[in-house]
Every structure is written in structure tokens, then in C-alpha cells.
Coordinates of C-alpha atoms in Angstrom, one line a residue:
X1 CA -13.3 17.5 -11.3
X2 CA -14.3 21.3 -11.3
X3 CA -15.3 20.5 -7.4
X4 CA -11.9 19.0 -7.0
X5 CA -9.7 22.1 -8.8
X6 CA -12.4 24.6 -6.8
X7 CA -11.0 22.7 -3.6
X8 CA -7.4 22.7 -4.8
X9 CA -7.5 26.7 -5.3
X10 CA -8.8 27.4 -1.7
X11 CA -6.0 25.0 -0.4
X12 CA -8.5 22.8 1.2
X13 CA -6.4 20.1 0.1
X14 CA -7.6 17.1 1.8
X15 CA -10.9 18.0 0.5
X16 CA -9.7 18.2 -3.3
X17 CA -8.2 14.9 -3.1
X18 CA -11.7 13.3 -1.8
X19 CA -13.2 15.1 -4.6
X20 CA -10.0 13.3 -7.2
X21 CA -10.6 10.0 -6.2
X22 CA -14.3 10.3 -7.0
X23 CA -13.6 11.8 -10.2
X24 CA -11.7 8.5 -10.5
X25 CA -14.2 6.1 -10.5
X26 CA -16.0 7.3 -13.5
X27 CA -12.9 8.4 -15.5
X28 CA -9.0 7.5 -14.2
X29 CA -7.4 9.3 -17.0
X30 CA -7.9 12.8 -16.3
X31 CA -5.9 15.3 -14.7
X32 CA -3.9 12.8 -12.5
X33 CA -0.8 14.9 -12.1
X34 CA -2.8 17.9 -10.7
X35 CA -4.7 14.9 -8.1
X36 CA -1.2 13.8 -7.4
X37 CA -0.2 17.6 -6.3
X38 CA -3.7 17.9 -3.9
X39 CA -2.4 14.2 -2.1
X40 CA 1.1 15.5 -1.8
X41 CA 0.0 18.7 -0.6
X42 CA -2.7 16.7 1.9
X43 CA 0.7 14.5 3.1
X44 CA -1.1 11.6 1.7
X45 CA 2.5 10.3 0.1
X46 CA 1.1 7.1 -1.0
X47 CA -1.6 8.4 -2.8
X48 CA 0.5 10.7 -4.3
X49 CA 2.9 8.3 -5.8
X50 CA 0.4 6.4 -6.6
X51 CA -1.3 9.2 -9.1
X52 CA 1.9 10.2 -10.3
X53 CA 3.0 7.2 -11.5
X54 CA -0.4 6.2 -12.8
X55 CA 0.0 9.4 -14.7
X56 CA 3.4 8.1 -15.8
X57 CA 2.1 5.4 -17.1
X58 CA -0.6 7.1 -19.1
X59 CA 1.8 9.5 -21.0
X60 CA 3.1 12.1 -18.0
X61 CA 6.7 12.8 -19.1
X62 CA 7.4 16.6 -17.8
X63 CA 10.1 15.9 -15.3
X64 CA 11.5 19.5 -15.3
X65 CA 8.0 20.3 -14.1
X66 CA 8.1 17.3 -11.8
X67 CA 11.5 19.0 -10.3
X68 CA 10.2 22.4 -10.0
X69 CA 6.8 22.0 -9.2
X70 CA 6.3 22.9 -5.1
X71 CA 3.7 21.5 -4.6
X72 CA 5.7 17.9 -4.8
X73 CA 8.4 19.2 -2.7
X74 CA 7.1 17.2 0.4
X75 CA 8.0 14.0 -2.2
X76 CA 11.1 14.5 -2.7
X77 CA 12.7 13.2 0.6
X78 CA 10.9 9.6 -0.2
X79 CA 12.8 6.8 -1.0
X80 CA 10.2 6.3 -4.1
X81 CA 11.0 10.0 -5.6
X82 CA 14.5 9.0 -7.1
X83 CA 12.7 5.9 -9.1
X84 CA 9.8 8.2 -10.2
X85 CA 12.3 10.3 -12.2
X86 CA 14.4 8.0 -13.4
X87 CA 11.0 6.0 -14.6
X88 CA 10.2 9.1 -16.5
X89 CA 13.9 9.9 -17.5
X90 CA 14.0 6.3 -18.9
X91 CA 10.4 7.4 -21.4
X92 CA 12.1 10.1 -22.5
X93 CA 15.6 9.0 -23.7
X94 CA 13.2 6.7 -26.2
X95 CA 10.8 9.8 -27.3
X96 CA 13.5 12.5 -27.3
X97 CA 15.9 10.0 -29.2
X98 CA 14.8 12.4 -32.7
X99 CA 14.4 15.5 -31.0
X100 CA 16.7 18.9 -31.6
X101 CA 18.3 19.1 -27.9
X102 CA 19.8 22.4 -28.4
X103 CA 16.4 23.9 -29.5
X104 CA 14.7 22.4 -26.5
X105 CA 16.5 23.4 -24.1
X106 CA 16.2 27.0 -25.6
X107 CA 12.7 27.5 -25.8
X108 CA 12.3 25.5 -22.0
X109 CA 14.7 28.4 -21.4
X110 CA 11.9 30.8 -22.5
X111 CA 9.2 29.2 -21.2
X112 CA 10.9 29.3 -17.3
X113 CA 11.5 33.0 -17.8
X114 CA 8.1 33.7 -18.8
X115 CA 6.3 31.8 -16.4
X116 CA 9.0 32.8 -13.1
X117 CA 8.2 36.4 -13.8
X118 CA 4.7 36.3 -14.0
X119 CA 4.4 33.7 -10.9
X120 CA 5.9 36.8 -9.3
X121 CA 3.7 39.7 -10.8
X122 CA 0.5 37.2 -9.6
X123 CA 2.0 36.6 -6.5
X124 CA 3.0 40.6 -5.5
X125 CA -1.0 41.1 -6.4
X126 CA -2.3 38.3 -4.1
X127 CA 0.2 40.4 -1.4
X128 CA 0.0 44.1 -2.0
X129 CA -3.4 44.1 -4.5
X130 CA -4.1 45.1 -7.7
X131 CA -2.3 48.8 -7.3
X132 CA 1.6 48.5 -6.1
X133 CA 4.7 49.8 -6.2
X134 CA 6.0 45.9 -6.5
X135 CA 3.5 45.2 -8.9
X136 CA 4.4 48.1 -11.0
X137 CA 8.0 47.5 -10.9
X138 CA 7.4 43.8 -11.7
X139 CA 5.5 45.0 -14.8
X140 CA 8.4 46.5 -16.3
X141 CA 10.9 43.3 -15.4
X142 CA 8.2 41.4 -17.4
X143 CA 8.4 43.9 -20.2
X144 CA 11.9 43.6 -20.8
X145 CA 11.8 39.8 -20.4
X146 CA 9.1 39.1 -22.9
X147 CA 11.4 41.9 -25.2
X148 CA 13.9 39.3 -24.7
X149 CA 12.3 36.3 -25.3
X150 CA 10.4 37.8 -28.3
X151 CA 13.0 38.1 -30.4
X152 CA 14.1 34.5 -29.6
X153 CA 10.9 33.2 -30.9
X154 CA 10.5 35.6 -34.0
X155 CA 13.9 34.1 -34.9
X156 CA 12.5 30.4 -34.4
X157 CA 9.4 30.7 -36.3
X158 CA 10.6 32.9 -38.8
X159 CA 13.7 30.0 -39.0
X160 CA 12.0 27.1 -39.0
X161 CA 8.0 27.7 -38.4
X162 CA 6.0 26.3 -36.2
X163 CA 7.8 24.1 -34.2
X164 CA 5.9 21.0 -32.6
X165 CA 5.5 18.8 -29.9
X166 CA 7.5 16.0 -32.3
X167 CA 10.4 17.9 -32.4
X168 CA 11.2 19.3 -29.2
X169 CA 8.4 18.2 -27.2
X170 CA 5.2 19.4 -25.6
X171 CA 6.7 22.0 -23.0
X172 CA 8.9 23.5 -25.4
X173 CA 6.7 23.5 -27.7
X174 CA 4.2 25.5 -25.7
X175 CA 6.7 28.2 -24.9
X176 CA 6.3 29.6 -28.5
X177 CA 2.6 30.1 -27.8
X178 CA 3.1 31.5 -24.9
X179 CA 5.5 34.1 -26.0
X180 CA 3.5 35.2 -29.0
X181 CA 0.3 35.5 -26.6
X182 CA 2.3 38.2 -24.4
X183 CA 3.9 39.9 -27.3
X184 CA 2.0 43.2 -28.8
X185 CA -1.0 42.7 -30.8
X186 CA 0.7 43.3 -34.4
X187 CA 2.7 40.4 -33.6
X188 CA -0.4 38.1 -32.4
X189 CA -2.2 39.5 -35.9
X190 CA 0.7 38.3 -37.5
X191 CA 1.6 34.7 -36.5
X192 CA -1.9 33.9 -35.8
X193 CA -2.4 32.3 -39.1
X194 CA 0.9 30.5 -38.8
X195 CA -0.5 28.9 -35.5
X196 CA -4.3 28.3 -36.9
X197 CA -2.0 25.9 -39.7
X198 CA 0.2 24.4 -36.9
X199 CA -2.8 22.8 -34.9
X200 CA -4.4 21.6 -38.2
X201 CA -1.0 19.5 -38.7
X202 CA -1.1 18.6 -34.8
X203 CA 1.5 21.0 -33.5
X204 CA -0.2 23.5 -31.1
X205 CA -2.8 23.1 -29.1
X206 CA -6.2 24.2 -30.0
X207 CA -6.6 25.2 -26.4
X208 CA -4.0 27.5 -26.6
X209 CA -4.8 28.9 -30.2
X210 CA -8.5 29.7 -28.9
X211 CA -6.5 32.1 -26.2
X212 CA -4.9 33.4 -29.0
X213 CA -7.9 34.0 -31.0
X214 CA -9.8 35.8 -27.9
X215 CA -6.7 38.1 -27.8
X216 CA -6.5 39.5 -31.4
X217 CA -10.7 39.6 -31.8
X218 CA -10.4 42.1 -28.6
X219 CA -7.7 43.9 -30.2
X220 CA -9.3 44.2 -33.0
X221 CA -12.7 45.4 -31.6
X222 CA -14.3 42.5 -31.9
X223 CA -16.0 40.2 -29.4
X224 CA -13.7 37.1 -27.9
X225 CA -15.0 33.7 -28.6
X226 CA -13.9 31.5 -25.8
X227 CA -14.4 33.6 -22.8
X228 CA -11.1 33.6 -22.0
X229 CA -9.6 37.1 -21.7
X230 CA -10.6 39.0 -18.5
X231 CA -11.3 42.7 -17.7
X232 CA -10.3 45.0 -14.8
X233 CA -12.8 47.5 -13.8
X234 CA -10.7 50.5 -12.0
X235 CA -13.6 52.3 -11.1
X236 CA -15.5 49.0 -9.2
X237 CA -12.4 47.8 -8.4
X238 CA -12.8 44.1 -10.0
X239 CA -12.9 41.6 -12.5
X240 CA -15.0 40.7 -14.7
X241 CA -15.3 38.5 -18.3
X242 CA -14.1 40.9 -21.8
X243 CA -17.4 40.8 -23.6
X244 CA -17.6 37.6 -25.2
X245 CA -19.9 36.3 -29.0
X246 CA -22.9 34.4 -28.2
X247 CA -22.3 33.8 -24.1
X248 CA -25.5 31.3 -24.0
X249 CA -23.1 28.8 -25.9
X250 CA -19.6 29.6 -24.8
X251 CA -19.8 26.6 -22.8
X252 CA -20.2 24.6 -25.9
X253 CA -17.3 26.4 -27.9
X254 CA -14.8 26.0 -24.9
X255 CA -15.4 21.8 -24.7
X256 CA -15.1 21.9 -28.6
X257 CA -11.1 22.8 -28.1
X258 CA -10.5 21.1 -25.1
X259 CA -11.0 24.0 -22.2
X260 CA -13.3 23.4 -19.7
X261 CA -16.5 25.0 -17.8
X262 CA -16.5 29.2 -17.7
X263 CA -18.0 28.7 -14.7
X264 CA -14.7 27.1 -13.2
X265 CA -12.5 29.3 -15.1
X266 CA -13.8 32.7 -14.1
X267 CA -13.7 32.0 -10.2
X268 CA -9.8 32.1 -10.2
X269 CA -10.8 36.2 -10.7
X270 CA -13.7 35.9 -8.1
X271 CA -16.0 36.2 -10.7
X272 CA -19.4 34.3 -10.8
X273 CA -20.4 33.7 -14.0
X274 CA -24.5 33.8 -15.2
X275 CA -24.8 34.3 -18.9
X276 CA -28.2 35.7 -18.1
X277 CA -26.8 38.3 -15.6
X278 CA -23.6 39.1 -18.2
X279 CA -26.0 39.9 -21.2

């Protein structure tokens, strides 16, 4: 899998999707949507639909992400792209059936204008680098957006808490999380323990709570625990891992909430991890 994403990332995509379908013969479960995007991007249609609606079948039921996502866009002239989405349309009319539309659609509101920005910002940085007039003026778009959507989601939690997966489902669900983790550090001190009791009941993702966690120790002055908050350094002009508790067994602490390998993670920065090297 890691040899399949490292593929994906240098748009070798052919390669990725030989690396998917090896992954495949020891476990079929895993990450079949993100396979499915390496075929389609590889023209390999068949495949493609194949993974998708294996994915479908195994609990896949984002269809806005299905529409938006570009790296399916070579799908959607196929005459087997109109009977995907219904197929997935058809899941959701029975899981949604208890679910508050209006608040949905809100927070999948929120969580499009955080993301869109920020594709943007990491997109002006792959083009101009790290220092640029785009980049800056991007900056303070994203400022005034996640102004915006933070007081939609102060409102929401300070409402009607938490709000999970069961009532407006797993992508809106997300969006609080991720407007809390780009909100200032007061806030993130604040709602922290709100989120640390919404993944006991099964309503956040530890995943996401351990990037929240990482976030307030370094605000904090302590050390993050997962690894997953990353440094600049303007004077060597790159990247490298905030300084992280215990790096022999990060590893281990990552698996134990569902994020993989820091090994993986850190080369989307360029960064080669070696604990030994990091101490």
C-alpha cells in the first residue's frame, strides 16, 4: 500500500495500480476508492469501475466526492458512470433516511470551502514555491474563510455538541474537525475535550483527534505525539517533522488510531524520516 500511494503521488499511475492490485491479494478491503482513482487515472476504465463499485459494496457512499473528485473525471463519459451514482444514491436514501438534511448540507458547505481554498494555497506553492505573492494573497482569502466558517461551527457545537457521523454523515461530520483544527489555538484548547468525548461515543475519528492533539501540545510547548504537524525551516529552506515524544515508537502510536507509517507520511514534504538521524 505505502508503495502504491508513493506511486500515486509521483503520478506514475500505471505503476500505483500494479502496486493496488497486489495489495489486493492479501487484503481487498483497503483503500479501494483511492486504487480506483490510480486505474482511472492509468485509463484502465474497467478496473476502475471495478474498485469503485467493490468499494461501494464495502461501505463507499461519498458521492459528492465521487462528482468532484478529478481524478475520476475520465469516468464520467462511460455508460457505467450514471449506474455507479445512482447505486450509491440508492445506499444513501436508506442511511440518510434519519439524518438532519439542512445541517448536512451546511457543514458539506464548510467542508468545500475549507478544502477549495487550501487546494489552491498547496497548489500556488507547488507553482510559485514556498515564498509568493499568490501564496501570500491566498493566505489571507483562507483567513477570512476559516473566520467565516468558524463561527458557523462555534454555533453548531455550542448548539448541539458534537455532531456525528449518525446524524449528518461521515463528510459532514468531518468538516467540524476540520474547522476547529485551522481555527486559533484558544479555540483547539477549548473544544479539544469536547472532541476527546465525541470519539469515545464513536463520533470523530481518532485519526483526526490525534491531529488535533499534535496541534495544541505544540502550542502549548509541548512535544506532538503522532508526528503529524510539520516545520518550515526559512533559513534551510525546507521541511522537516515538529519535534515529536518518544520518536522510536511513533510508529506504534500512529497504527493505534488508525494513521499509517511516518515514513509514508513525511515524503509528501520531501522529508526522509530516520528516528535515529531526527534524535
Amino acid at each position: 500500500m505505502q508503495k502504491a500511494d508513493s506511486a500515486y503521488w509521483a503520478k506514475n499511475y500505471t505503476l500505483a495500480e500494479e502496486y493496488f492490485k497486489l495489495a489486493f491479494t492479501i487484503n481487498t478491503e483497503k483503500h479501494l476508492y483511492n486504487a480506483a482513482c490510480a486505474a482511472s487515472l492509468a485509463n484502465d476504465f474497467d478496473v476502475a469501475f471495478d474498485w469503485l463499485n467493490l468499494a461501494v459494496d464495502k461501505g463507499f457512499t461519498n458521492i459528492d466526492q465521487l462528482q468532484r473528485d478529478p481524478d475520476l473525471n475520465t469516468l464520467h463519459g462511460d455508460k457505467r458512470w450514471v449506474p455507479l451514482l445512482e447505486k450509491v444514491q440508492s445506499k444513501l436514501n436508506i442511511i440518510e433516511a434519519s439524518y438532519d438534511k439542512p445541517l448536512q448540507k451546511e457543514l458539506i458547505q464548510i467542508f468545500y470551502d475549507d478544502q477549495d481554498i487550501r487546494n489552491k494555497f498547496i497548489e500556488a506553492e507547488r507553482q510559485y514555491g514556498y515564498q509568493s505573492r499568490v501564496k501570500d494573497s491566498l493566505i489571507q482569502v483562507m483567513i477570512k474563510v476559516d473566520s467565516i466558517n468558524l463561527v458557523k461551527i462555534k454555533n453548531i457545537l455550542d448548539t448541539k455538541g458534537w455532531v456525528g457521523k449518525d446524524r449528518v454523515g461521515e463528510q459532514a461530520s468531518a468538516s467540524i474537525f476540520l474547522v476547529i483544527q485551522h481555527s486559533d489555538s484558544k479555540t483547539q484548547q477549548h473544544y479539544l475535550p469536547m472532541m476527546r468525548e465525541a470519539v469515545k461515543n464513536g463520533n470523530a475519528s481518532p485519526a483526526n483527534l490525534a491531529l488535533l492533539e499534535d496541534r495544541v501540545a505544540l502550542a502549548e510547548g509541548r512535544k506532538q505525539v503522532y508526528g503529524s504537524q510539520i516545520c518550515y525551516d526559512d533559513k534551510g529552506k525546507k521541511y522537516y517533522v515538529c519535534p515529536i515524544e518518544d520518536p522510536d515508537n511513533v510508529d506504534k502510536r500512529r497504527a493505534e488510531v488508525g494513521l499509517g507509517s511516518i515514513t509514508a507520511y513525511v515524503k509528501n514534504w520531501g522529508i526522509i524520516w530516520n528516528p535515529d538521524d531526527y534524535k
